[in-house]
Short mmCIF file of C-alpha atoms and ligand atoms in Angstrom, two decimals:
data_model
loop_
_atom_site.label_atom_id
_atom_site.label_comp_id
_atom_site.label_asym_id
_atom_site.label_seq_id
_atom_site.Cartn_x
_atom_site.Cartn_y
_atom_site.Cartn_z
CA UNK J 1 9.70 23.20 -13.90
CA UNK J 2 9.47 22.80 -17.67
CA UNK J 3 6.75 20.35 -18.82
CA UNK J 4 5.14 20.36 -15.37
CA UNK J 5 4.32 23.98 -14.52
CA UNK J 6 2.41 24.42 -17.79
CA UNK J 7 -0.04 21.77 -16.62
CA UNK J 8 -0.55 23.41 -13.20
CA UNK J 9 -1.03 27.00 -14.36
CA UNK J 10 -3.54 28.77 -12.09
CA UNK J 11 -4.79 31.18 -14.74
CA UNK J 12 -5.51 28.36 -17.16
CA UNK J 13 -7.18 26.40 -14.35
CA UNK J 14 -9.51 29.34 -13.68
CA UNK J 15 -10.35 29.60 -17.37
CA UNK J 16 -11.12 25.89 -17.60
CA UNK J 17 -13.24 26.03 -14.44
CA UNK J 18 -15.18 28.97 -15.89
CA UNK J 19 -15.71 27.12 -19.19
CA UNK J 20 -17.01 24.03 -17.38
CA UNK J 21 -19.31 26.11 -15.16
CA UNK J 22 -20.66 27.90 -18.25
CA UNK J 23 -21.26 24.72 -20.21
CA UNK J 24 -22.81 22.33 -17.67
CA UNK J 25 -26.56 22.00 -17.84
CA UNK J 26 -27.87 23.04 -14.39
CA UNK J 27 -30.79 20.67 -14.87
CA UNK J 28 -28.73 17.48 -14.72
CA UNK J 29 -25.86 15.78 -12.91
CA UNK J 30 -22.49 14.79 -14.35
CA UNK J 31 -20.96 11.74 -12.62
CA UNK J 32 -17.49 11.21 -14.07
CA UNK J 33 -15.45 8.23 -12.91
CA UNK J 34 -11.69 8.72 -12.83
CA UNK J 35 -10.43 5.18 -13.27
CA UNK J 36 -6.93 5.76 -11.88
CA UNK J 37 -5.75 6.42 -8.38
CA UNK J 38 -3.30 8.86 -9.96
CA UNK J 39 -6.23 10.97 -11.10
CA UNK J 40 -7.85 10.71 -7.66
CA UNK J 41 -4.72 12.09 -6.05
CA UNK J 42 -4.43 14.91 -8.62
CA UNK J 43 -8.08 15.84 -7.96
CA UNK J 44 -7.47 16.03 -4.20
CA UNK J 45 -3.98 17.47 -4.21
CA UNK J 46 -4.94 20.38 -6.47
CA UNK J 47 -8.51 20.86 -5.24
CA UNK J 48 -9.99 20.10 -8.67
CA UNK J 49 -13.35 18.97 -7.24
CA UNK J 50 -13.76 22.34 -5.50
CA UNK J 51 -13.28 24.08 -8.86
CA UNK J 52 -16.17 22.16 -10.40
CA UNK J 53 -19.83 23.20 -10.36
CA UNK J 54 -21.92 21.41 -7.70
CA UNK J 55 -23.61 19.11 -10.23
CA UNK J 56 -20.30 17.71 -11.56
CA UNK J 57 -18.88 15.01 -9.29
CA UNK J 58 -15.82 12.85 -9.67
CA UNK J 59 -16.41 9.21 -8.75
CA UNK J 60 -13.32 7.26 -7.76
CA UNK J 61 -12.57 4.07 -9.65
CA UNK J 62 -10.59 0.87 -9.04
CA UNK J 63 -7.36 1.92 -10.76
CA UNK J 64 -5.04 1.30 -7.83
CA UNK J 65 -3.11 -1.96 -8.33
CA UNK J 66 -2.35 -2.45 -4.65
CA UNK J 67 -5.98 -1.81 -3.67
CA UNK J 68 -7.48 -4.36 -6.07
CA UNK J 69 -5.15 -7.20 -5.06
CA UNK J 70 -7.35 -9.59 -3.06
CA UNK J 71 -6.29 -10.74 0.38
CA UNK J 72 -6.00 -14.32 -0.83
CA UNK J 73 -3.07 -13.44 -3.08
CA UNK J 74 -1.23 -11.80 -0.18
CA UNK J 75 -2.00 -14.82 1.99
CA UNK J 76 -0.57 -17.00 -0.78
CA UNK J 77 2.66 -14.97 -0.91
CA UNK J 78 3.10 -15.06 2.86
CA UNK J 79 2.44 -18.82 2.88
CA UNK J 80 5.21 -19.29 0.29
CA UNK J 81 7.72 -17.65 2.62
CA UNK J 82 6.52 -19.78 5.53
CA UNK J 83 6.15 -23.16 3.82
CA UNK J 84 8.93 -22.98 1.24
CA UNK J 85 11.33 -20.47 2.80
CA UNK J 86 11.50 -18.36 -0.34
CA UNK J 87 12.89 -14.84 -0.58
CA UNK J 88 9.86 -12.73 -1.50
CA UNK J 89 10.51 -9.47 -3.37
CA UNK J 90 7.88 -6.81 -4.03
CA UNK J 91 7.21 -3.08 -4.26
CA UNK J 92 7.03 -1.03 -1.05
CA UNK J 93 3.32 -0.21 -1.24
CA UNK J 94 2.39 -3.84 -0.67
CA UNK J 95 4.39 -4.28 2.54
CA UNK J 96 1.74 -2.84 4.87
CA UNK J 97 -1.44 -4.01 3.13
CA UNK J 98 -3.50 -6.12 5.54
CA UNK J 99 -3.80 -9.80 4.69
CA UNK J 100 -5.93 -12.31 6.60
CA UNK J 101 -5.80 -12.13 10.39
CA UNK J 102 -4.24 -8.60 10.30
CA UNK J 103 -1.07 -10.17 8.90
CA UNK J 104 1.10 -8.10 6.52
CA UNK J 105 4.28 -8.74 4.58
CA UNK J 106 6.03 -6.38 6.97
CA UNK J 107 4.86 -8.39 9.99
CA UNK J 108 5.89 -11.62 8.27
CA UNK J 109 9.34 -10.07 7.74
CA UNK J 110 9.52 -9.05 11.40
CA UNK J 111 8.68 -12.64 12.31
CA UNK J 112 11.62 -13.93 10.29
CA UNK J 113 10.39 -14.31 6.71
CA UNK J 114 12.81 -13.13 4.02
CA UNK J 115 10.69 -10.34 2.49
CA UNK J 116 12.49 -7.61 0.57
CA UNK J 117 11.31 -4.31 -0.85
CA UNK J 118 12.50 -3.63 -4.38
CA UNK J 119 12.29 -0.59 -6.65
CA UNK J 120 12.39 -2.33 -10.01
CA UNK J 121 12.49 -5.75 -11.61
CA UNK J 122 16.22 -5.23 -12.10
CA UNK J 123 16.60 -5.41 -8.30
CA UNK J 124 14.96 -8.84 -8.35
CA UNK J 125 17.31 -10.09 -11.05
CA UNK J 126 20.32 -8.78 -9.08
CA UNK J 127 19.19 -10.58 -5.90
CA UNK J 128 18.69 -13.84 -7.81
CA UNK J 129 22.12 -13.55 -9.44
CA UNK J 130 24.03 -12.67 -6.28
CA UNK J 131 22.27 -15.17 -3.99
CA UNK J 132 22.04 -18.37 -6.05
CA UNK J 133 21.45 -20.42 -2.88
CA UNK J 134 18.10 -18.60 -2.32
CA UNK J 135 14.84 -19.25 -4.18
CA UNK J 136 13.71 -15.73 -5.13
CA UNK J 137 10.01 -15.05 -5.84
CA UNK J 138 8.89 -11.76 -7.38
CA UNK J 139 5.38 -10.83 -6.21
CA UNK J 140 4.41 -8.99 -9.40
CA UNK J 141 1.38 -6.68 -9.35
CA UNK J 142 0.00 -3.91 -11.49
CA UNK J 143 -2.03 -3.00 -14.54
CA UNK J 144 -0.73 -2.98 -18.12
CA UNK J 145 1.78 -0.26 -17.16
CA UNK J 146 3.98 -2.48 -15.01
CA UNK J 147 3.49 -5.68 -16.99
CA UNK J 148 6.10 -5.07 -19.73
CA UNK J 149 8.97 -4.70 -17.19
CA UNK J 150 7.94 -8.04 -15.67
CA UNK J 151 7.99 -9.60 -19.15
CA UNK J 152 11.50 -8.21 -19.69
CA UNK J 153 12.67 -9.67 -16.35
CA UNK J 154 11.27 -13.09 -17.28
CA UNK J 155 13.01 -13.04 -20.66
CA UNK J 156 16.24 -11.88 -19.03
CA UNK J 157 16.06 -14.64 -16.40
CA UNK J 158 15.53 -17.21 -19.15
CA UNK J 159 18.40 -15.81 -21.25
CA UNK J 160 20.75 -15.89 -18.24
CA UNK J 161 19.61 -19.35 -17.19
CA UNK J 162 18.63 -18.17 -13.70
CA UNK J 163 17.17 -21.24 -12.00
CA UNK J 164 16.36 -19.63 -8.65
CA UNK J 165 13.94 -16.90 -9.83
CA UNK J 166 10.18 -17.28 -10.25
CA UNK J 167 7.21 -14.94 -10.61
CA UNK J 168 4.00 -14.85 -8.57
CA UNK J 169 1.99 -13.09 -11.26
CA UNK J 170 -0.89 -10.78 -10.31
CA UNK J 171 -0.90 -8.50 -13.33
CA UNK J 172 -4.44 -7.36 -14.16
CA UNK J 173 -6.14 -5.84 -17.18
CA UNK J 174 -8.00 -2.54 -17.28
CA UNK J 175 -10.77 -3.09 -19.89
CA UNK J 176 -12.39 -6.06 -18.08
CA UNK J 177 -12.56 -4.02 -14.85
CA UNK J 178 -14.25 -1.15 -16.69
CA UNK J 179 -16.68 -3.61 -18.22
CA UNK J 180 -17.51 -5.07 -14.78
CA UNK J 181 -18.22 -1.65 -13.30
CA UNK J 182 -20.38 -0.57 -16.22
CA UNK J 183 -22.21 -3.90 -16.37
CA UNK J 184 -23.44 -3.46 -12.80
CA UNK J 185 -24.42 0.21 -13.22
CA UNK J 186 -27.95 0.97 -12.18
CA UNK J 187 -29.78 -0.08 -9.03
CA UNK J 188 -26.92 -2.31 -7.82
CA UNK J 189 -23.99 -0.32 -9.13
CA UNK J 190 -22.76 3.17 -9.66
CA UNK J 191 -24.45 5.36 -12.28
CA UNK J 192 -21.87 7.00 -14.54
CA UNK J 193 -22.11 9.66 -17.24
CA UNK J 194 -18.50 9.55 -18.40
CA UNK J 195 -15.10 7.95 -17.82
CA UNK J 196 -11.72 9.63 -17.39
CA UNK J 197 -9.56 6.89 -18.88
CA UNK J 198 -6.15 5.88 -17.53
CA UNK J 199 -3.01 7.75 -18.53
CA UNK J 200 -0.11 5.36 -18.08
CA UNK J 201 -2.05 2.20 -18.94
CA UNK J 202 -3.13 3.85 -22.18
CA UNK J 203 0.45 4.64 -23.19
CA UNK J 204 0.81 0.84 -23.38
CA UNK J 205 -2.57 -0.33 -24.75
CA UNK J 206 -3.62 2.80 -26.70
CA UNK J 207 -7.15 4.18 -26.98
CA UNK J 208 -8.63 1.43 -29.14
CA UNK J 209 -9.39 -1.10 -26.32
CA UNK J 210 -11.91 1.35 -24.79
CA UNK J 211 -14.12 1.41 -27.90
CA UNK J 212 -16.58 -1.04 -26.28
CA UNK J 213 -17.46 1.49 -23.56
CA UNK J 214 -19.39 3.97 -25.75
CA UNK J 215 -20.49 1.23 -28.15
CA UNK J 216 -21.95 -1.21 -25.60
CA UNK J 217 -22.70 0.99 -22.59
CA UNK J 218 -23.38 4.40 -24.15
CA UNK J 219 -20.82 6.09 -21.88
CA UNK J 220 -18.20 8.49 -23.32
CA UNK J 221 -14.50 8.10 -22.49
CA UNK J 222 -11.71 10.67 -22.46
CA UNK J 223 -8.17 9.40 -21.92
CA UNK J 224 -6.81 11.91 -19.41
CA UNK J 225 -3.31 12.94 -18.32
CA UNK J 226 -2.42 13.07 -14.62
CA UNK J 227 -1.81 16.79 -14.19
CA UNK J 228 -4.63 18.99 -12.83
CA UNK J 229 -5.15 20.84 -16.11
CA UNK J 230 -5.29 17.48 -17.90
CA UNK J 231 -8.08 16.36 -15.57
CA UNK J 232 -9.99 19.62 -15.96
CA UNK J 233 -9.67 19.68 -19.74
CA UNK J 234 -10.80 16.05 -19.86
CA UNK J 235 -13.83 16.88 -17.70
CA UNK J 236 -14.71 19.69 -20.12
CA UNK J 237 -14.37 17.30 -23.07
CA UNK J 238 -16.73 14.86 -21.35
CA UNK J 239 -19.23 17.63 -20.54
CA UNK J 240 -19.24 18.62 -24.20
CA UNK J 241 -19.81 15.02 -25.34
CA UNK J 242 -22.63 14.57 -22.86
CA UNK J 243 -24.29 17.89 -23.73
CA UNK J 244 -24.21 17.29 -27.48
CA UNK J 245 -25.19 13.61 -27.30
CA UNK J 246 -21.86 12.45 -28.70
CA UNK J 247 -20.51 9.22 -27.25
CA UNK J 248 -16.99 8.21 -28.25
CA UNK J 249 -13.43 7.68 -27.05
CA UNK J 250 -11.45 10.93 -27.11
CA UNK J 251 -7.80 11.37 -26.25
CA UNK J 252 -6.84 14.38 -24.13
CA UNK J 253 -3.44 12.83 -23.31
CA UNK J 254 -2.28 12.85 -26.94
CA UNK J 255 1.23 13.93 -25.93
CA UNK J 256 1.82 10.36 -24.68
CA UNK J 257 -1.01 8.13 -25.96
CA UNK J 258 -2.05 7.11 -29.47
CA UNK J 259 -4.69 4.78 -30.83
CA UNK J 260 -2.63 1.60 -30.93
CA UNK J 261 -0.34 1.88 -27.89
CA UNK J 262 3.23 0.71 -27.55
CA UNK J 263 3.73 -2.10 -30.07
CA UNK J 264 6.99 -3.31 -28.51
CA UNK J 265 5.50 -3.50 -25.00
CA UNK J 266 2.39 -5.29 -26.27
CA UNK J 267 4.52 -7.79 -28.18
CA UNK J 268 6.57 -8.57 -25.05
CA UNK J 269 3.41 -9.09 -23.01
CA UNK J 270 1.91 -11.38 -25.66
CA UNK J 271 5.11 -13.42 -25.84
CA UNK J 272 5.33 -14.15 -22.10
CA UNK J 273 1.80 -14.05 -20.70
CA UNK J 274 -1.57 -15.67 -21.33
CA UNK J 275 -4.95 -14.45 -20.13
CA UNK J 276 -6.36 -16.24 -17.07
CA UNK J 277 -9.94 -17.53 -17.48
CA UNK J 278 -10.88 -15.75 -14.24
CA UNK J 279 -9.19 -13.74 -11.49
CA UNK J 280 -10.36 -12.27 -8.20
CA UNK J 281 -10.26 -8.49 -7.72
CA UNK J 282 -10.75 -6.91 -4.32
CA UNK J 283 -14.12 -5.17 -4.49
CA UNK J 284 -15.09 -6.49 -7.89
CA UNK J 285 -15.02 -10.23 -7.25
CA UNK J 286 -14.02 -12.79 -9.86
CA UNK J 287 -13.85 -11.22 -13.34
CA UNK J 288 -13.46 -13.28 -16.51
CA UNK J 289 -10.29 -12.82 -18.59
CA UNK J 290 -9.15 -9.95 -16.38
CA UNK J 291 -5.59 -10.98 -15.45
CA UNK J 292 -2.44 -12.58 -16.81
CA UNK J 293 -0.48 -15.71 -15.99
CA UNK J 294 2.82 -16.99 -17.36
CA UNK J 295 2.41 -18.90 -20.62
CA UNK J 296 3.36 -22.57 -20.96
CA UNK J 297 6.78 -21.69 -22.42
CA UNK J 298 7.62 -19.99 -19.11
CA UNK J 299 5.83 -22.38 -16.75
CA UNK J 300 9.13 -23.26 -15.03
CA UNK J 301 9.33 -19.61 -13.87
CA UNK J 302 5.80 -19.64 -12.42
CA UNK J 303 5.95 -19.46 -8.61
CA UNK J 304 2.39 -20.80 -8.30
CA UNK J 305 3.53 -24.08 -9.88
CA UNK J 306 6.95 -24.18 -8.24
CA UNK J 307 5.77 -23.43 -4.69
CA UNK J 308 2.16 -24.62 -4.25
CA UNK J 309 0.49 -23.64 -0.97
CA UNK J 310 -2.92 -24.17 0.59
CA UNK J 311 -4.62 -21.14 2.10
CA UNK J 312 -7.82 -20.66 4.06
CA UNK J 313 -10.67 -18.49 2.75
CA UNK J 314 -9.89 -14.85 3.50
CA UNK J 315 -12.21 -12.17 4.91
CA UNK J 316 -12.03 -8.38 4.70
CA UNK J 317 -11.56 -6.55 7.98
CA UNK J 318 -14.99 -5.88 9.49
CA UNK J 319 -16.21 -2.40 8.66
CA UNK J 320 -13.67 -1.72 5.90
CA UNK J 321 -15.51 -0.28 2.90
CA UNK J 322 -12.69 -0.78 0.38
CA UNK J 323 -14.83 -3.05 -1.84
CA UNK J 324 -17.61 -0.43 -2.15
CA UNK J 325 -15.09 2.39 -2.62
CA UNK J 326 -13.33 0.51 -5.42
CA UNK J 327 -16.66 0.15 -7.23
CA UNK J 328 -17.42 3.86 -6.88
CA UNK J 329 -20.37 3.18 -4.57
CA UNK J 330 -19.02 4.92 -1.46
CA UNK J 331 -16.55 7.62 -0.54
CA UNK J 332 -13.86 7.02 2.09
CA UNK J 333 -15.54 9.40 4.53
CA UNK J 334 -18.58 7.12 4.51
CA UNK J 335 -16.46 4.40 6.15
CA UNK J 336 -16.93 4.36 9.92
CA UNK J 337 -13.27 3.46 10.40
CA UNK J 338 -11.89 6.35 8.32
CA UNK J 339 -9.65 8.62 10.35
CA UNK J 340 -10.62 6.95 13.62
CA UNK J 341 -9.52 3.32 13.67
CA UNK J 342 -8.02 3.46 10.17
CA UNK J 343 -5.23 5.93 9.42
CA UNK J 344 -2.05 5.70 7.35
CA UNK J 345 -0.20 4.72 10.56
CA UNK J 346 -2.70 1.98 11.28
CA UNK J 347 -4.32 1.00 7.96
CA UNK J 348 -7.25 -1.41 8.00
CA UNK J 349 -7.52 -1.70 4.22
CA UNK J 350 -5.41 -1.38 1.09
CA UNK J 351 -7.09 1.90 0.09
CA UNK J 352 -5.45 3.62 3.08
CA UNK J 353 -2.00 2.14 2.42
CA UNK J 354 -1.36 2.64 -1.24
CA UNK J 355 -0.08 5.93 -2.58
CA UNK J 356 -2.83 5.56 -5.21
CA UNK J 357 -5.62 4.59 -2.79
CA UNK J 358 -8.72 6.77 -2.45
CA UNK J 359 -8.67 6.67 1.38
CA UNK J 360 -5.02 7.77 1.40
CA UNK J 361 -5.91 10.61 -1.00
CA UNK J 362 -8.75 11.79 1.24
CA UNK J 363 -6.50 11.56 4.30
CA UNK J 364 -3.52 13.33 2.74
CA UNK J 365 -5.51 16.24 1.35
CA UNK J 366 -8.37 16.26 3.82
CA UNK J 367 -10.68 19.19 4.34
CA UNK J 368 -13.20 17.15 6.30
CA UNK J 369 -13.67 15.66 9.73
CA UNK J 370 -13.41 11.87 10.17
CA UNK J 371 -16.63 10.00 9.38
CA UNK J 372 -18.37 13.22 8.42
CA UNK J 373 -19.59 11.68 5.18
CA UNK J 374 -18.50 14.90 3.48
CA UNK J 375 -15.32 16.43 2.19
S1 LIG Z 1 -10.85 4.10 5.65
FE1 LIG Z 1 -9.67 2.23 6.04
S2 LIG Z 1 -11.16 0.76 6.72
FE2 LIG Z 1 -12.28 2.39 5.70
S3 LIG Z 1 -12.46 1.77 3.57
FE3 LIG Z 1 -10.63 3.00 3.70
S4 LIG Z 1 -9.00 1.49 4.03
FE4 LIG Z 1 -10.93 0.43 4.50
#
């Protein structure tokens, strides 16, 4: 297929693997964090890790929007359906993510809540238009990639005068999460030698927002595409930076990303959203200025204000290592529940549910035995 096959060419993959093997210094390790779940899946699906020399290891990052949504926000959404009888709309990946007490949106739906799976924000607008008697809440999640469509939906709802649509906003920001991971590197956190930066997020925000990573933490960044050759070429670019002592932001994914990002998308986001002072991330805890909320001009569309609920403190399922996995501290096979109690049919944590989750990637492309600690 044109524009796909070129980035999966076996001959080129062998050449890149040979170049990396020739250039790595056998006397040191290369720990490269791929921020995105999309990269994690490319690495597993195409066996990229197996093509690397033994001293180059990919470390999985927190770039899976479903995985980083804390239980409390799911509990809040479920409580809105129960206490206010709202119609809750969200993307399919979220439906089976465990909330407190092994509850899920799917189970809430089975128990009578009006929970609907949508494919785009346009579906939410259609439901609100065609069912004016229902209060429709869009459970919005995602990094900078999915934020502009939510902004468009909000502006469209305002323009159409839709009074029965509101947004439960959980959009999060990539740079603060990177900062949190790097700030805890060392004895308490993961030690990293380089970062494979996000593809889709960077089409929106550009390469400039990552400048603090080499400047403040001395760690090089390469913005990497999602195809296997993209990942391999990006790894080679990082190896070359590390070997020569360079430390900067490079852009492997130049066919889609530039320095400044998508000006129109950024303008829409700035018009509708404000930065929250603090927001909880699963695995990373509360991070300052790491998420968005609706600005005052759109407060009437904010589901948190329209449908307030009280929720109890939430607790991760005992034994689930999602928090450590999202910080790059553990691999899924180090979780005792992996492949035994926890499978895609019976997920215990978000990392096994989401199509971008590390546990789902290990399970789908597994070459290991459950709880072997190896893959
Ligand atoms: S295997 Fe399941 S229980 Fe273990 S960390 Fe992954 S999602 Fe959590």
